[in-house]
Each structure stands twice: as structure tokens, then as C-alpha cells.
CSV table of C-alpha atoms in Angstrom, one decimal:
chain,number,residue,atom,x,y,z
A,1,UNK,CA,-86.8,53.6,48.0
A,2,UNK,CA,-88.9,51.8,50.7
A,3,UNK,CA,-87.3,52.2,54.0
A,4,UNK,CA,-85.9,48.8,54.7
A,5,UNK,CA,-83.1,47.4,56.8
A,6,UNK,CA,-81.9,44.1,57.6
A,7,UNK,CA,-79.7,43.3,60.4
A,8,UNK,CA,-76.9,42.4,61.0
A,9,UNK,CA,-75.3,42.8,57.9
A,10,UNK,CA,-72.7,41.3,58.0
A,11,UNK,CA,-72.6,37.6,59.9
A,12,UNK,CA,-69.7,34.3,60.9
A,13,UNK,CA,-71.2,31.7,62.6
A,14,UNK,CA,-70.5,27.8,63.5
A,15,UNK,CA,-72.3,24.9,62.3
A,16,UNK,CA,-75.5,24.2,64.9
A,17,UNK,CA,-75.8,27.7,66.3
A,18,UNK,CA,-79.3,29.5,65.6
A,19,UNK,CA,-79.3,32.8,63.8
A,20,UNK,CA,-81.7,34.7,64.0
A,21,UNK,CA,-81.8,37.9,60.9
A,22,UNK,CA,-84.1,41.2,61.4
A,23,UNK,CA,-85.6,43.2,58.4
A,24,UNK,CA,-87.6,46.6,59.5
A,25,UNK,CA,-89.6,48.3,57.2
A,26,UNK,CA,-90.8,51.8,57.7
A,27,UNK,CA,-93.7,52.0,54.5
A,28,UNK,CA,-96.4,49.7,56.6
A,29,UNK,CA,-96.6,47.2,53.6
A,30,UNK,CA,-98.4,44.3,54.1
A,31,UNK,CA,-96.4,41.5,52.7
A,32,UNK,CA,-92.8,40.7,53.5
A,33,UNK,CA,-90.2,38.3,52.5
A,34,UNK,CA,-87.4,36.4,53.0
A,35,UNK,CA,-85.0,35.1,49.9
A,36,UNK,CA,-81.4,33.7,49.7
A,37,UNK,CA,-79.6,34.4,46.8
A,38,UNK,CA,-76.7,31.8,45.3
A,39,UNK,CA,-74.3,31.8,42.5
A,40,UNK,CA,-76.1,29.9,39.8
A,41,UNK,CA,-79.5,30.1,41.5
A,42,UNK,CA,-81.0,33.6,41.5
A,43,UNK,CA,-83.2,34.6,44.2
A,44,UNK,CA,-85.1,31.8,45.7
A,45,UNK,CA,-88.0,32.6,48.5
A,46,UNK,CA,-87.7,31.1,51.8
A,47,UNK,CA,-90.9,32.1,53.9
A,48,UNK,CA,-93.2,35.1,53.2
A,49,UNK,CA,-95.7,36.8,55.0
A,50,UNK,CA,-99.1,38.6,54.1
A,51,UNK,CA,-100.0,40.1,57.5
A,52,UNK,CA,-99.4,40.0,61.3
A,53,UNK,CA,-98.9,36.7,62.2
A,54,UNK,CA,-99.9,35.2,59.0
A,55,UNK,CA,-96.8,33.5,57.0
A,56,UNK,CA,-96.3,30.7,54.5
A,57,UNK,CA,-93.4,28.5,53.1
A,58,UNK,CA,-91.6,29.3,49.9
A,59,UNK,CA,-89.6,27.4,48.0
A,60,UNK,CA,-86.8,26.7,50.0
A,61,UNK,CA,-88.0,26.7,53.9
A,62,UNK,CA,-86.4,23.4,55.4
A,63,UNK,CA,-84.2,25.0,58.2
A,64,UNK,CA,-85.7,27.9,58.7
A,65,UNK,CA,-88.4,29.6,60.8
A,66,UNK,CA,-90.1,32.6,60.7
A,67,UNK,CA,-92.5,35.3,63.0
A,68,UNK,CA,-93.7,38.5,62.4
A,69,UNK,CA,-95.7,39.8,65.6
A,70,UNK,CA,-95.6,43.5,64.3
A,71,UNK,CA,-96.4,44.9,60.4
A,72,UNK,CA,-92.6,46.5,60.6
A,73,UNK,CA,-90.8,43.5,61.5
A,74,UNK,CA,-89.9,40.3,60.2
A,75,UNK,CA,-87.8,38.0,61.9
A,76,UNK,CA,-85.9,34.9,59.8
A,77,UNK,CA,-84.3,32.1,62.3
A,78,UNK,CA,-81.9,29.0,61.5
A,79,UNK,CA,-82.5,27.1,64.5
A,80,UNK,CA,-79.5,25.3,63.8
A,81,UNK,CA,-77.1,26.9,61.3
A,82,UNK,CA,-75.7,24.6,58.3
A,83,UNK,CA,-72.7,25.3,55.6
A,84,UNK,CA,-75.4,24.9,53.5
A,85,UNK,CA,-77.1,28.0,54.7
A,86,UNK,CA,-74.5,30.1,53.9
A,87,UNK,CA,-75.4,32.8,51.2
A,88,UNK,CA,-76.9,36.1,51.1
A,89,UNK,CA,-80.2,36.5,52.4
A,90,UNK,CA,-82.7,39.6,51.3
A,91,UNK,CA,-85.3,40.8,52.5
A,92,UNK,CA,-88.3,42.1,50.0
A,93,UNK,CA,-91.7,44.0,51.1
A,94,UNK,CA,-95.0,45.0,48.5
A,95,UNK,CA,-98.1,46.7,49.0
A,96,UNK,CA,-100.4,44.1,48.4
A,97,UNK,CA,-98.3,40.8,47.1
A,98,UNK,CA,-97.9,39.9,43.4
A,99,UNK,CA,-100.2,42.9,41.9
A,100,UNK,CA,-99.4,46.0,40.1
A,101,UNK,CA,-96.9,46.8,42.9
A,102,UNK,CA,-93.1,45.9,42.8
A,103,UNK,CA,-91.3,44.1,45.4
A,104,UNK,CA,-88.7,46.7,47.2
A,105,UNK,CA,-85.5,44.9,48.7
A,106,UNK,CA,-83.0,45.5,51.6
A,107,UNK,CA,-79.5,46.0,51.5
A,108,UNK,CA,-79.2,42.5,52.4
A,109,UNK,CA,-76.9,39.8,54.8
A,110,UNK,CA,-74.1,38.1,54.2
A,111,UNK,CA,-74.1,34.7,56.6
A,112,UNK,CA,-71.1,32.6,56.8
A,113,UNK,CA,-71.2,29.4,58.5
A,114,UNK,CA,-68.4,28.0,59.4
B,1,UNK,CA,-93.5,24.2,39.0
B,2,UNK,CA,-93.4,27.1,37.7
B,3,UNK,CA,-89.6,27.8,36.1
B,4,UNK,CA,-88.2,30.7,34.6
B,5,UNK,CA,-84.9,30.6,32.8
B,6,UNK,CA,-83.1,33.5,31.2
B,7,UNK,CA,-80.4,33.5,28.5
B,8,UNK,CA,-77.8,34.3,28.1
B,9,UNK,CA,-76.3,34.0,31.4
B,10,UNK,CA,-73.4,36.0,30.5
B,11,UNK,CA,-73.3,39.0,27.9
B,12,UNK,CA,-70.4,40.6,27.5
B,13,UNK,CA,-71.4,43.7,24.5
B,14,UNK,CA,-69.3,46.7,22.9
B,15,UNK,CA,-70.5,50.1,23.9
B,16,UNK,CA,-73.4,51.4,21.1
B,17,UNK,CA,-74.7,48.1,20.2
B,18,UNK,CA,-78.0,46.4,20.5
B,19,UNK,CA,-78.8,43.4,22.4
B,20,UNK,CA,-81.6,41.4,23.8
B,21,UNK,CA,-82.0,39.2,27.2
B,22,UNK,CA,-84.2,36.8,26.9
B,23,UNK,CA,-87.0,35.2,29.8
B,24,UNK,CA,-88.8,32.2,29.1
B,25,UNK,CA,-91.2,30.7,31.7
B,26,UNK,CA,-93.3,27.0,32.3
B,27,UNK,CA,-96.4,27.9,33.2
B,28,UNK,CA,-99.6,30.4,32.8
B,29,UNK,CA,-98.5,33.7,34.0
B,30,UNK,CA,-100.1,37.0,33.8
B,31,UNK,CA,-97.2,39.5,35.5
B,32,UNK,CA,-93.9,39.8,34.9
B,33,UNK,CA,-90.8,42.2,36.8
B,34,UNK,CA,-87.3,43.1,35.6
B,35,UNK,CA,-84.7,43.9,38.1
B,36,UNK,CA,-81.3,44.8,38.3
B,37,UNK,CA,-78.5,44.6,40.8
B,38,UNK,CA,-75.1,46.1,40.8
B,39,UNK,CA,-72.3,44.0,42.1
B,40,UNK,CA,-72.8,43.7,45.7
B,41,UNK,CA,-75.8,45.4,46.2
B,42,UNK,CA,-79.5,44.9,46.8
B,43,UNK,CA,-82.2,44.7,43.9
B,44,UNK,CA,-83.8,47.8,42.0
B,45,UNK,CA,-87.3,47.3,40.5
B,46,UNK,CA,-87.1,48.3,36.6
B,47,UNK,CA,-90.3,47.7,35.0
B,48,UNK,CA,-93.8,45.9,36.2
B,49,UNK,CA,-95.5,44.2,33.2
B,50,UNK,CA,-99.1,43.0,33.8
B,51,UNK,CA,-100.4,41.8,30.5
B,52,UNK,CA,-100.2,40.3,26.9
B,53,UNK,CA,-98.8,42.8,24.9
B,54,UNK,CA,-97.3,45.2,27.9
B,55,UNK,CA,-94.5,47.1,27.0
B,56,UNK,CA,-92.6,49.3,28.9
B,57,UNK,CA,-89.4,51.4,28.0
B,58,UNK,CA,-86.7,53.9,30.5
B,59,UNK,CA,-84.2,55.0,28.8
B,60,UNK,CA,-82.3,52.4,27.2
B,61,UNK,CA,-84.3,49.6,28.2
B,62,UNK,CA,-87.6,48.5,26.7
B,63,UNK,CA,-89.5,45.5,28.1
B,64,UNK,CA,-92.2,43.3,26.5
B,65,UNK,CA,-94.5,41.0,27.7
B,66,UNK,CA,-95.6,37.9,25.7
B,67,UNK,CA,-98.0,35.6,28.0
B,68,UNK,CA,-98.9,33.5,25.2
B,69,UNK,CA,-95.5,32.7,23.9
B,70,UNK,CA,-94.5,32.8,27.9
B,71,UNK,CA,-91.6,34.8,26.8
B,72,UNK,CA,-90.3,38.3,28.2
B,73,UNK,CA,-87.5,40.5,26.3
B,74,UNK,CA,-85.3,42.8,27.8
B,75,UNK,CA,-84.1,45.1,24.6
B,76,UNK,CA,-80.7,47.0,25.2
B,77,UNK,CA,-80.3,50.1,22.8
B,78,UNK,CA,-77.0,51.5,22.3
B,79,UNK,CA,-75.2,50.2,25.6
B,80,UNK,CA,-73.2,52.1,27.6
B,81,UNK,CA,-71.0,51.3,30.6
B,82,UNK,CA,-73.2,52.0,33.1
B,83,UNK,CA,-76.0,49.3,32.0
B,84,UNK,CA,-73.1,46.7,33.3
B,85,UNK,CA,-74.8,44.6,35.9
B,86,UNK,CA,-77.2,41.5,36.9
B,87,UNK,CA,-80.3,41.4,35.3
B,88,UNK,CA,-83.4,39.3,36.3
B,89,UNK,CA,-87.0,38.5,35.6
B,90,UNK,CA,-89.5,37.8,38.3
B,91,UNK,CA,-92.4,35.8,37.2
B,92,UNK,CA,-95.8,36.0,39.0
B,93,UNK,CA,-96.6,32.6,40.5
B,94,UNK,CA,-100.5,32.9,39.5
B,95,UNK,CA,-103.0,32.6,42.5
B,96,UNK,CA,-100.0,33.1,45.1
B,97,UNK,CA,-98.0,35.9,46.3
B,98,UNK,CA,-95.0,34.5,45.3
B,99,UNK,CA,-92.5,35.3,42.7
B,100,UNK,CA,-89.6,32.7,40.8
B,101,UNK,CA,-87.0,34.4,39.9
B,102,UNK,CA,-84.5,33.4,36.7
B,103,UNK,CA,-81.3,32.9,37.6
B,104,UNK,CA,-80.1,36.1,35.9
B,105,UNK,CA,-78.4,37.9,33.0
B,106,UNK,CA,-74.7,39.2,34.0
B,107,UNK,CA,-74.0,41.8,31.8
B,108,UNK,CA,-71.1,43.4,31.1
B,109,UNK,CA,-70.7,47.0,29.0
B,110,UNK,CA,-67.0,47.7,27.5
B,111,UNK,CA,-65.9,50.5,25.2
């Protein structure tokens, strides 16, 4: 397994509070990502980055924010959290995007907004 | 937009018998990924397949890869209980980094 972890794990929070979720990976891949998953919906990408400081929107971005200022860390922010928002968010990290190489996940977080 | 859909949703199969989940996609795709998640846990990478014709097999499961027919198979031979889970397809968004996902296959093993 790549070494990944996502904190916290576990999250309650009201309506128009920012969250801010942390994955850390320890195998110095380049690209990393941040998906929600939803009953009836899969896995759907939220932002993803292919390098320090370099990011891009995925398919569901509106209300989120992203930064990754170090190759280990990837930081996903709700500047103002929504009921909508609440799901289970994961966080995914490759080699070199959508080659040959899988995409290896994190234990994931469960946000509740309130 | 690329979509992937996967049917069934739900299978629900007797212990020894054969069965096949099915991944149908929109557009031009070259790659395709199979995971599978046990009930409250992360995703587990299953099988990569990178072109026409790739076909890939652990165990009990065998994976093919039809890019013409935009059509990946996920063949279950003589199921047992602990197959019981979520699987999905990943499909390659082609010149991006991105992957859609299906919306999954629940599976459920009895004896």
C-alpha cells in the first residue's frame, strides 16, 4: 500500500464554517487527488494536482479550494461548509497520472455538516 | 462528457456460480481500472487495463478490455463469500489526468 493518510477522520461541523481536510503521502508521487463519494454517485473528482503548486478543477469543484505547497501534502478547504457537502471525501495519489500506474487511496473522511 | 455506467447495480449470487459486471463508457478511451471497496473502507486497485484486447485475471476475477465496443467486463468464477463488496470501473479521461468513475457494482456472495 502507498503510505497515505487523511486527517481528521472523522468530522461534525455547522453550516458556513470552513473545513479544511489533510492527506500526507509518504511514496513522493506526483499527482494527488481529492474525490467525494455518495450513495448513487460513485467517486467523483473534486480538484487534483500534478505537482507543487500546480492543481486543476475536477468535476465537482464549486465550494472547494485546494493548495499543495509541498509534494507530501494536499490540503482540501470548504470555505464555507454546506449540507450539501456532506459525504465522504478520499484522497487518491499515482506516479505519473492516468498511465500504466493505479491510483492508491486513503482511508478516507467522513464530514457531517450540520 | 465522458460517462461510465455499470450494471447491474446490485448482484446478489449463490456461492459457486458465474457472473459478469458489466462497464460501458461514452467516449474514446484507451485505459481502464477495476476497484473494489469493502463496506466502509478505502478503495483497492484490482487490475490496470491499457489496451484493445487487455485481459487480466487474479484469482477469481478476470478483466477484459473492449475499446472499440467501449465496454469492460468483470467475470466472477465460482463466487465465494469473500468477493462480497463494491465494485467499480475507472475510465481514463483521454488527454487528462483524470479518471470517471461508474457508480458501482454492490455485490453480495451467499451460500
Amino acid at each position: 500500500d502507498a503510505g497515505i493518510t487523511q486527517s481528521p477522520r472523522h468530522k461534525v461541523t455547522e453550516t458556513g464554517t470552513p473545513v479544511t481536510l489533510r492527506c500526507h503521502q509518504t511514496e513522493n508521487h506526483r499527482y494527488m487527488y481529492w474525490y467525494r463519494q455518495d450513495p448513487g454517485h460513485g467517486l467523483r473528482l473534486i480538484h487534483y494536482s500534478y505537482g507543487v503548486k500546480d492543481t486543476d478543477k475536477g468535476e465537482v469543484s464549486d465550494g472547494y479550494s485546494v493548495s499543495r505547497s509541498k509534494t507530501e501534502d494536499f490540503l482540501l478547504t470548504l470555505e464555507s461548509a454546506t449540507s450539501s457537502q456532506t459525504s465522504v471525501y478520499f484522497c487518491a495519489t499515482s506516479v505519473a497520472g492516468t498511465g500504466a500506474d493505479t491510483q492508491y487511496f486513503g482511508p478516507g473522511t467522513r464530514l457531517t455538516v450540520l | 462528457e465522458l460517462k461510465v455506467e455499470q450494471n447491474p447495480l446490485f448482484l446478489s449470487m449463490q456461492e459457486g456460480k458465474n457472473y459478469t459486471i458489466y462497464c460501458n463508457y461514452s467516449t474514446t478511451s484507451d485505459r481502464l481500472y477495476w476497484y473494489r471497496q469493502d463496506p466502509g473502507k478505502s478503495l483497492e486497485s484490482l487490475f490496470v487495463l491499457l489496451s484493445n484486447g487487455a485481459v487480466k485475471q487474479e484469482g477469481r476475477l478476470m478483466a477484459s478490455l473492449d475499446t472499440k465496443a467501449r465496454l469492460s467486463t468483470l467475470h466472477i468464477t465460482a463466487a465465494v463469500h469473500d468477493l462480497s463488496a463494491t465494485y467499480f470501473c475507472a475510465v481514463d479521461m483521454k488527454g487528462t489526468d483524470k479518471l470517471i468513475f461508474g457508480t458501482g457494482t454492490r455485490l453480495q456472495v451467499f451460500p
